[in-house]
PDB file of C-alpha atoms in Angstrom:
ATOM      1  CA  LYS W1447    -111.609 -10.622  17.177  1.00  0.00           C
ATOM      2  CA  GLN W1448    -108.156  -9.083  17.105  1.00  0.00           C
ATOM      3  CA  GLU W1449    -105.562 -11.087  18.982  1.00  0.00           C
ATOM      4  CA  VAL W1450    -101.961 -10.106  19.515  1.00  0.00           C
ATOM      5  CA  THR W1451     -99.237 -12.639  20.252  1.00  0.00           C
ATOM      6  CA  GLN W1452     -95.667 -11.982  21.305  1.00  0.00           C
ATOM      7  CA  ILE W1453     -92.868 -14.498  21.019  1.00  0.00           C
ATOM      8  CA  PRO W1454     -90.809 -15.300  22.955  1.00  0.00           C
ATOM      9  CA  ALA W1455     -92.434 -14.715  26.330  1.00  0.00           C
ATOM     10  CA  ALA W1456     -89.012 -14.319  27.916  1.00  0.00           C
ATOM     11  CA  LEU W1457     -85.521 -13.840  26.601  1.00  0.00           C
ATOM     12  CA  SER W1458     -82.144 -13.701  28.315  1.00  0.00           C
ATOM     13  CA  VAL W1459     -79.077 -12.553  26.397  1.00  0.00           C
ATOM     14  CA  PRO W1460     -75.535 -11.426  27.188  1.00  0.00           C
ATOM     15  CA  GLU W1461     -74.721  -7.772  26.869  1.00  0.00           C
ATOM     16  CA  GLY W1462     -73.826  -6.637  23.364  1.00  0.00           C
ATOM     17  CA  GLU W1463     -76.039  -9.064  21.466  1.00  0.00           C
ATOM     18  CA  ASN W1464     -78.413  -7.956  18.765  1.00  0.00           C
ATOM     19  CA  LEU W1465     -81.891  -9.359  19.289  1.00  0.00           C
ATOM     20  CA  VAL W1466     -85.326  -9.545  17.717  1.00  0.00           C
ATOM     21  CA  LEU W1467     -88.692  -9.532  19.443  1.00  0.00           C
ATOM     22  CA  ASN W1468     -91.712 -10.733  17.512  1.00  0.00           C
ATOM     23  CA  CYS W1469     -95.320  -9.606  17.483  1.00  0.00           C
ATOM     24  CA  SER W1470     -98.151 -11.061  15.417  1.00  0.00           C
ATOM     25  CA  PHE W1471    -101.776 -10.016  15.061  1.00  0.00           C
ATOM     26  CA  THR W1472    -104.752 -11.764  13.532  1.00  0.00           C
ATOM     27  CA  ASP W1473    -106.597  -8.921  11.781  1.00  0.00           C
ATOM     28  CA  SER W1474    -104.586  -6.832   9.322  1.00  0.00           C
ATOM     29  CA  ALA W1475    -107.118  -3.960   9.398  1.00  0.00           C
ATOM     30  CA  ILE W1476    -105.090  -1.870  11.815  1.00  0.00           C
ATOM     31  CA  TYR W1477    -104.370   1.833  11.910  1.00  0.00           C
ATOM     32  CA  ASN W1478    -101.036   1.669  13.663  1.00  0.00           C
ATOM     33  CA  LEU W1479     -98.775  -0.511  15.770  1.00  0.00           C
ATOM     34  CA  GLN W1480     -96.947   0.759  18.817  1.00  0.00           C
ATOM     35  CA  TRP W1481     -94.093  -0.744  20.800  1.00  0.00           C
ATOM     36  CA  PHE W1482     -93.745   0.002  24.516  1.00  0.00           C
ATOM     37  CA  ARG W1483     -91.301  -0.710  27.263  1.00  0.00           C
ATOM     38  CA  GLN W1484     -92.461  -1.438  30.811  1.00  0.00           C
ATOM     39  CA  ASP W1485     -90.191  -1.681  33.815  1.00  0.00           C
ATOM     40  CA  PRO W1486     -91.429  -3.759  36.779  1.00  0.00           C
ATOM     41  CA  GLY W1487     -94.342  -2.055  38.537  1.00  0.00           C
ATOM     42  CA  LYS W1488     -94.012   0.997  36.337  1.00  0.00           C
ATOM     43  CA  GLY W1489     -95.912   2.652  33.534  1.00  0.00           C
ATOM     44  CA  LEU W1490     -95.558   2.160  29.789  1.00  0.00           C
ATOM     45  CA  THR W1491     -92.980   4.120  27.860  1.00  0.00           C
ATOM     46  CA  SER W1492     -93.660   4.532  24.156  1.00  0.00           C
ATOM     47  CA  LEU W1493     -90.735   3.391  22.032  1.00  0.00           C
ATOM     48  CA  LEU W1494     -91.931   3.486  18.447  1.00  0.00           C
ATOM     49  CA  LEU W1495     -95.161   4.020  16.537  1.00  0.00           C
ATOM     50  CA  ILE W1496     -95.471   2.550  13.045  1.00  0.00           C
ATOM     51  CA  GLN W1497     -98.346   3.810  10.969  1.00  0.00           C
ATOM     52  CA  SER W1498    -100.130   1.279   8.811  1.00  0.00           C
ATOM     53  CA  SER W1499     -98.696   2.835   5.636  1.00  0.00           C
ATOM     54  CA  GLN W1500     -95.123   2.519   6.897  1.00  0.00           C
ATOM     55  CA  ARG W1501     -92.796  -0.460   6.770  1.00  0.00           C
ATOM     56  CA  GLU W1502     -90.410   0.504   9.559  1.00  0.00           C
ATOM     57  CA  GLN W1503     -89.381   3.074  12.120  1.00  0.00           C
ATOM     58  CA  THR W1504     -86.047   3.662  13.798  1.00  0.00           C
ATOM     59  CA  SER W1505     -85.061   5.315  17.044  1.00  0.00           C
ATOM     60  CA  GLY W1506     -81.462   5.006  18.171  1.00  0.00           C
ATOM     61  CA  ARG W1507     -80.642   1.334  18.637  1.00  0.00           C
ATOM     62  CA  LEU W1508     -84.242   0.313  18.042  1.00  0.00           C
ATOM     63  CA  ASN W1509     -85.773  -0.588  14.712  1.00  0.00           C
ATOM     64  CA  ALA W1510     -89.349  -1.743  14.303  1.00  0.00           C
ATOM     65  CA  SER W1511     -90.802  -3.224  11.148  1.00  0.00           C
ATOM     66  CA  LEU W1512     -94.382  -3.846  10.117  1.00  0.00           C
ATOM     67  CA  ASP W1513     -95.789  -6.277   7.574  1.00  0.00           C
ATOM     68  CA  LYS W1514     -99.529  -5.693   7.674  1.00  0.00           C
ATOM     69  CA  SER W1515    -100.406  -8.319   5.099  1.00  0.00           C
ATOM     70  CA  SER W1516     -98.810 -11.100   7.112  1.00  0.00           C
ATOM     71  CA  GLY W1517     -99.845  -9.648  10.467  1.00  0.00           C
ATOM     72  CA  ARG W1518     -96.332  -9.335  11.843  1.00  0.00           C
ATOM     73  CA  SER W1519     -94.061  -6.794  13.461  1.00  0.00           C
ATOM     74  CA  THR W1520     -90.534  -7.128  14.795  1.00  0.00           C
ATOM     75  CA  LEU W1521     -88.562  -4.991  17.206  1.00  0.00           C
ATOM     76  CA  TYR W1522     -84.832  -5.157  16.620  1.00  0.00           C
ATOM     77  CA  ILE W1523     -82.541  -4.035  19.435  1.00  0.00           C
ATOM     78  CA  ALA W1524     -78.923  -3.524  18.488  1.00  0.00           C
ATOM     79  CA  ALA W1525     -75.996  -3.907  20.859  1.00  0.00           C
ATOM     80  CA  SER W1526     -78.168  -4.704  23.876  1.00  0.00           C
ATOM     81  CA  GLN W1527     -77.291  -3.239  27.282  1.00  0.00           C
ATOM     82  CA  PRO W1528     -78.291  -4.217  30.841  1.00  0.00           C
ATOM     83  CA  GLY W1529     -80.435  -1.067  30.924  1.00  0.00           C
ATOM     84  CA  ASP W1530     -82.565  -2.566  28.156  1.00  0.00           C
ATOM     85  CA  SER W1531     -83.856  -5.169  30.621  1.00  0.00           C
ATOM     86  CA  ALA W1532     -87.632  -4.705  30.795  1.00  0.00           C
ATOM     87  CA  THR W1533     -90.843  -6.100  29.385  1.00  0.00           C
ATOM     88  CA  TYR W1534     -91.562  -5.070  25.809  1.00  0.00           C
ATOM     89  CA  LEU W1535     -95.168  -4.822  24.714  1.00  0.00           C
ATOM     90  CA  CYS W1536     -96.585  -4.429  21.257  1.00  0.00           C
ATOM     91  CA  ALA W1537    -100.056  -3.041  20.699  1.00  0.00           C
ATOM     92  CA  VAL W1538    -102.181  -2.724  17.594  1.00  0.00           C
ATOM     93  CA  ILE W1539    -104.478   0.238  17.200  1.00  0.00           C
ATOM     94  CA  PHE W1540    -107.715  -0.370  15.332  1.00  0.00           C
ATOM     95  CA  ASP W1541    -111.169   1.249  15.383  1.00  0.00           C
ATOM     96  CA  ASN W1542    -111.334   2.857  18.815  1.00  0.00           C
ATOM     97  CA  ASP W1543    -109.428   0.134  20.571  1.00  0.00           C
ATOM     98  CA  MET W1544    -105.874  -0.816  21.335  1.00  0.00           C
ATOM     99  CA  ARG W1545    -105.090  -4.492  21.792  1.00  0.00           C
ATOM    100  CA  PHE W1546    -101.922  -5.535  23.594  1.00  0.00           C
ATOM    101  CA  GLY W1547     -99.748  -8.590  23.424  1.00  0.00           C
ATOM    102  CA  ALA W1548     -98.702 -10.279  26.659  1.00  0.00           C
ATOM    103  CA  GLY W1549     -95.174  -8.956  26.295  1.00  0.00           C
ATOM    104  CA  THR W1550     -91.626 -10.282  26.076  1.00  0.00           C
ATOM    105  CA  ARG W1551     -89.606 -10.084  29.280  1.00  0.00           C
ATOM    106  CA  LEU W1552     -86.042  -9.254  28.303  1.00  0.00           C
ATOM    107  CA  THR W1553     -83.018  -9.710  30.551  1.00  0.00           C
ATOM    108  CA  VAL W1554     -79.643  -8.475  29.355  1.00  0.00           C
ATOM    109  CA  LYS W1555     -76.823  -9.883  31.463  1.00  0.00           C
ATOM    110  CA  PRO W1556     -73.634  -7.880  32.014  1.00  0.00           C
TER     111      PRO W1556
ATOM    112  CA  GLU D1465     -93.644  19.256  29.937  1.00  0.00           C
ATOM    113  CA  ALA D1466     -96.202  16.920  28.401  1.00  0.00           C
ATOM    114  CA  GLN D1467     -97.708  14.861  31.181  1.00  0.00           C
ATOM    115  CA  VAL D1468    -100.351  12.337  32.056  1.00  0.00           C
ATOM    116  CA  THR D1469    -100.937  12.257  35.793  1.00  0.00           C
ATOM    117  CA  GLN D1470    -102.908   9.793  37.871  1.00  0.00           C
ATOM    118  CA  ASN D1471    -103.967  10.033  41.493  1.00  0.00           C
ATOM    119  CA  PRO D1472    -103.670   8.273  43.747  1.00  0.00           C
ATOM    120  CA  ARG D1473    -100.703   6.154  42.741  1.00  0.00           C
ATOM    121  CA  TYR D1474    -101.442   3.551  45.384  1.00  0.00           C
ATOM    122  CA  LEU D1475    -104.699   2.790  47.145  1.00  0.00           C
ATOM    123  CA  ILE D1476    -105.843   0.104  49.551  1.00  0.00           C
ATOM    124  CA  THR D1477    -109.555   0.089  50.241  1.00  0.00           C
ATOM    125  CA  VAL D1478    -112.347  -2.194  51.371  1.00  0.00           C
ATOM    126  CA  THR D1479    -115.174  -3.805  49.468  1.00  0.00           C
ATOM    127  CA  GLY D1480    -118.049  -1.470  48.700  1.00  0.00           C
ATOM    128  CA  LYS D1481    -116.362   1.838  49.494  1.00  0.00           C
ATOM    129  CA  LYS D1482    -116.741   4.127  46.502  1.00  0.00           C
ATOM    130  CA  LEU D1483    -113.545   5.500  45.042  1.00  0.00           C
ATOM    131  CA  THR D1484    -112.359   7.656  42.170  1.00  0.00           C
ATOM    132  CA  VAL D1485    -109.048   7.489  40.356  1.00  0.00           C
ATOM    133  CA  THR D1486    -108.261  10.720  38.565  1.00  0.00           C
ATOM    134  CA  CYS D1487    -106.461  11.150  35.263  1.00  0.00           C
ATOM    135  CA  SER D1488    -105.353  14.470  33.884  1.00  0.00           C
ATOM    136  CA  GLN D1489    -103.387  15.412  30.757  1.00  0.00           C
ATOM    137  CA  ASN D1490    -101.888  18.688  29.599  1.00  0.00           C
ATOM    138  CA  MET D1491    -101.458  17.793  25.917  1.00  0.00           C
ATOM    139  CA  ASN D1492    -104.881  18.956  24.744  1.00  0.00           C
ATOM    140  CA  HIS D1493    -105.602  15.414  23.592  1.00  0.00           C
ATOM    141  CA  GLU D1494    -109.102  14.486  22.544  1.00  0.00           C
ATOM    142  CA  TYR D1495    -108.853  10.733  23.105  1.00  0.00           C
ATOM    143  CA  MET D1496    -108.485   9.263  26.587  1.00  0.00           C
ATOM    144  CA  SER D1497    -108.872   5.730  27.859  1.00  0.00           C
ATOM    145  CA  TRP D1498    -108.502   3.496  30.893  1.00  0.00           C
ATOM    146  CA  TYR D1499    -106.831   0.092  31.067  1.00  0.00           C
ATOM    147  CA  ARG D1500    -106.283  -2.464  33.744  1.00  0.00           C
ATOM    148  CA  GLN D1501    -103.278  -4.772  33.824  1.00  0.00           C
ATOM    149  CA  ASP D1502    -103.426  -8.174  35.488  1.00  0.00           C
ATOM    150  CA  PRO D1503    -100.856 -10.989  35.560  1.00  0.00           C
ATOM    151  CA  GLY D1504    -101.555 -13.480  32.819  1.00  0.00           C
ATOM    152  CA  LEU D1505    -104.259 -11.304  31.266  1.00  0.00           C
ATOM    153  CA  GLY D1506    -102.194  -8.359  30.100  1.00  0.00           C
ATOM    154  CA  LEU D1507    -103.646  -4.921  29.473  1.00  0.00           C
ATOM    155  CA  ARG D1508    -107.361  -4.649  28.798  1.00  0.00           C
ATOM    156  CA  GLN D1509    -109.338  -1.561  27.930  1.00  0.00           C
ATOM    157  CA  ILE D1510    -112.067  -0.530  30.386  1.00  0.00           C
ATOM    158  CA  TYR D1511    -113.542   2.642  28.868  1.00  0.00           C
ATOM    159  CA  TYR D1512    -112.537   5.226  26.341  1.00  0.00           C
ATOM    160  CA  SER D1513    -113.565   8.744  25.412  1.00  0.00           C
ATOM    161  CA  MET D1514    -113.313  10.276  21.959  1.00  0.00           C
ATOM    162  CA  ASN D1515    -113.968  13.792  23.255  1.00  0.00           C
ATOM    163  CA  VAL D1516    -115.775  15.768  25.932  1.00  0.00           C
ATOM    164  CA  GLU D1517    -119.096  14.157  26.874  1.00  0.00           C
ATOM    165  CA  VAL D1518    -118.399  11.184  24.579  1.00  0.00           C
ATOM    166  CA  THR D1519    -117.552   7.908  26.311  1.00  0.00           C
ATOM    167  CA  ASP D1520    -117.877   4.244  25.382  1.00  0.00           C
ATOM    168  CA  LYS D1521    -117.224   0.812  26.827  1.00  0.00           C
ATOM    169  CA  GLY D1522    -114.069  -1.118  26.211  1.00  0.00           C
ATOM    170  CA  ASP D1523    -113.518  -4.823  26.774  1.00  0.00           C
ATOM    171  CA  VAL D1524    -114.067  -4.967  30.537  1.00  0.00           C
ATOM    172  CA  PRO D1525    -116.399  -2.126  31.645  1.00  0.00           C
ATOM    173  CA  GLU D1526    -118.387  -3.990  34.308  1.00  0.00           C
ATOM    174  CA  GLY D1527    -118.128  -2.376  37.717  1.00  0.00           C
ATOM    175  CA  TYR D1528    -116.668   0.882  36.420  1.00  0.00           C
ATOM    176  CA  LYS D1529    -117.977   4.295  35.453  1.00  0.00           C
ATOM    177  CA  VAL D1530    -116.300   7.225  33.742  1.00  0.00           C
ATOM    178  CA  SER D1531    -117.107  10.812  32.914  1.00  0.00           C
ATOM    179  CA  ARG D1532    -115.558  13.365  30.568  1.00  0.00           C
ATOM    180  CA  LYS D1533    -116.780  16.807  31.513  1.00  0.00           C
ATOM    181  CA  GLU D1534    -113.541  18.547  30.604  1.00  0.00           C
ATOM    182  CA  LYS D1535    -111.031  17.744  27.900  1.00  0.00           C
ATOM    183  CA  ARG D1536    -108.105  17.339  30.278  1.00  0.00           C
ATOM    184  CA  ASN D1537    -109.726  15.066  32.875  1.00  0.00           C
ATOM    185  CA  PHE D1538    -111.076  11.532  32.652  1.00  0.00           C
ATOM    186  CA  PRO D1539    -111.813  10.062  36.100  1.00  0.00           C
ATOM    187  CA  LEU D1540    -112.457   6.373  36.675  1.00  0.00           C
ATOM    188  CA  ILE D1541    -115.131   5.655  39.262  1.00  0.00           C
ATOM    189  CA  LEU D1542    -115.658   2.422  41.154  1.00  0.00           C
ATOM    190  CA  GLU D1543    -119.062   2.758  42.812  1.00  0.00           C
ATOM    191  CA  SER D1544    -118.800  -0.453  44.836  1.00  0.00           C
ATOM    192  CA  PRO D1545    -115.320  -1.946  44.503  1.00  0.00           C
ATOM    193  CA  SER D1546    -114.848  -5.692  44.840  1.00  0.00           C
ATOM    194  CA  PRO D1547    -111.678  -7.771  45.337  1.00  0.00           C
ATOM    195  CA  ASN D1548    -111.654  -8.784  41.656  1.00  0.00           C
ATOM    196  CA  GLN D1549    -110.992  -5.146  40.810  1.00  0.00           C
ATOM    197  CA  THR D1550    -107.628  -5.340  42.515  1.00  0.00           C
ATOM    198  CA  SER D1551    -105.314  -4.427  39.675  1.00  0.00           C
ATOM    199  CA  LEU D1552    -102.857  -1.956  38.179  1.00  0.00           C
ATOM    200  CA  TYR D1553    -104.755   0.791  36.338  1.00  0.00           C
ATOM    201  CA  PHE D1554    -103.445   2.974  33.547  1.00  0.00           C
ATOM    202  CA  CYS D1555    -104.849   6.045  31.917  1.00  0.00           C
ATOM    203  CA  ALA D1556    -103.796   6.770  28.323  1.00  0.00           C
ATOM    204  CA  THR D1557    -104.228   9.776  26.062  1.00  0.00           C
ATOM    205  CA  SER D1558    -103.794  10.497  22.386  1.00  0.00           C
ATOM    206  CA  GLY D1559    -104.613  13.085  19.777  1.00  0.00           C
ATOM    207  CA  SER D1560    -107.057  10.604  18.333  1.00  0.00           C
ATOM    208  CA  SER D1561    -107.917   6.924  18.714  1.00  0.00           C
ATOM    209  CA  TYR D1562    -105.327   5.919  16.112  1.00  0.00           C
ATOM    210  CA  ASN D1563    -102.411   8.153  17.067  1.00  0.00           C
ATOM    211  CA  GLU D1564     -99.536   7.447  19.420  1.00  0.00           C
ATOM    212  CA  GLN D1565    -100.801   6.656  22.897  1.00  0.00           C
ATOM    213  CA  PHE D1566     -99.219   8.116  26.024  1.00  0.00           C
ATOM    214  CA  PHE D1567     -99.673   6.367  29.327  1.00  0.00           C
ATOM    215  CA  GLY D1568     -99.858   7.635  32.869  1.00  0.00           C
ATOM    216  CA  PRO D1569     -97.667   6.184  35.642  1.00  0.00           C
ATOM    217  CA  GLY D1570    -100.332   3.777  36.876  1.00  0.00           C
ATOM    218  CA  THR D1571    -102.463   3.355  39.997  1.00  0.00           C
ATOM    219  CA  ARG D1572    -102.092   0.209  42.033  1.00  0.00           C
ATOM    220  CA  LEU D1573    -105.433  -0.590  43.627  1.00  0.00           C
ATOM    221  CA  THR D1574    -106.019  -3.248  46.264  1.00  0.00           C
ATOM    222  CA  VAL D1575    -109.585  -4.025  47.343  1.00  0.00           C
ATOM    223  CA  LEU D1576    -109.816  -6.070  50.520  1.00  0.00           C
TER     224      LEU D1576
END
């Protein structure tokens, strides 16, 4: 059964730091991996989608990588800002299902 | 503007009173699904639909029903809600089951 783990569960950094969020999954037979942002009590905002044939995707200050064989993905956030504070979720897409990690709660302090 | 809408956004109800949460999308997506989000349990899939008249169970379908009579709409039905269905519910849509997923704003349901 596919399981998705995110480490760390929470992270607090000062503004301006570069940081890495980690996501691991147990079954490498995935179609895609998607990173989301969720603000408290709000919906999910799609950040990046990495297809299984890709190694990385970039959007602005965000860069996501995928290593299917090792079952890992990382989300790199450059020059973090207080507005980046949110919970970041990774999800793997396989068969007709999407399995989520528990998320990393990020706080960026001014 | 591409949108996924859910109604209602907030609902407080009592045990056993049937309710429907609607989900509508204007992106002509074939794939739609419902999730619930609970503290400590994360997001779990309830039901999904590959296309009109095609639906299937996700991880936690007990106590829920769905229908897909039109491409744009995918309502979630709770025939006899119970307190353990108190949760934050999300509808999601995509061009297919393996494409980028777009989520609605969520419906916070409380069953007393």
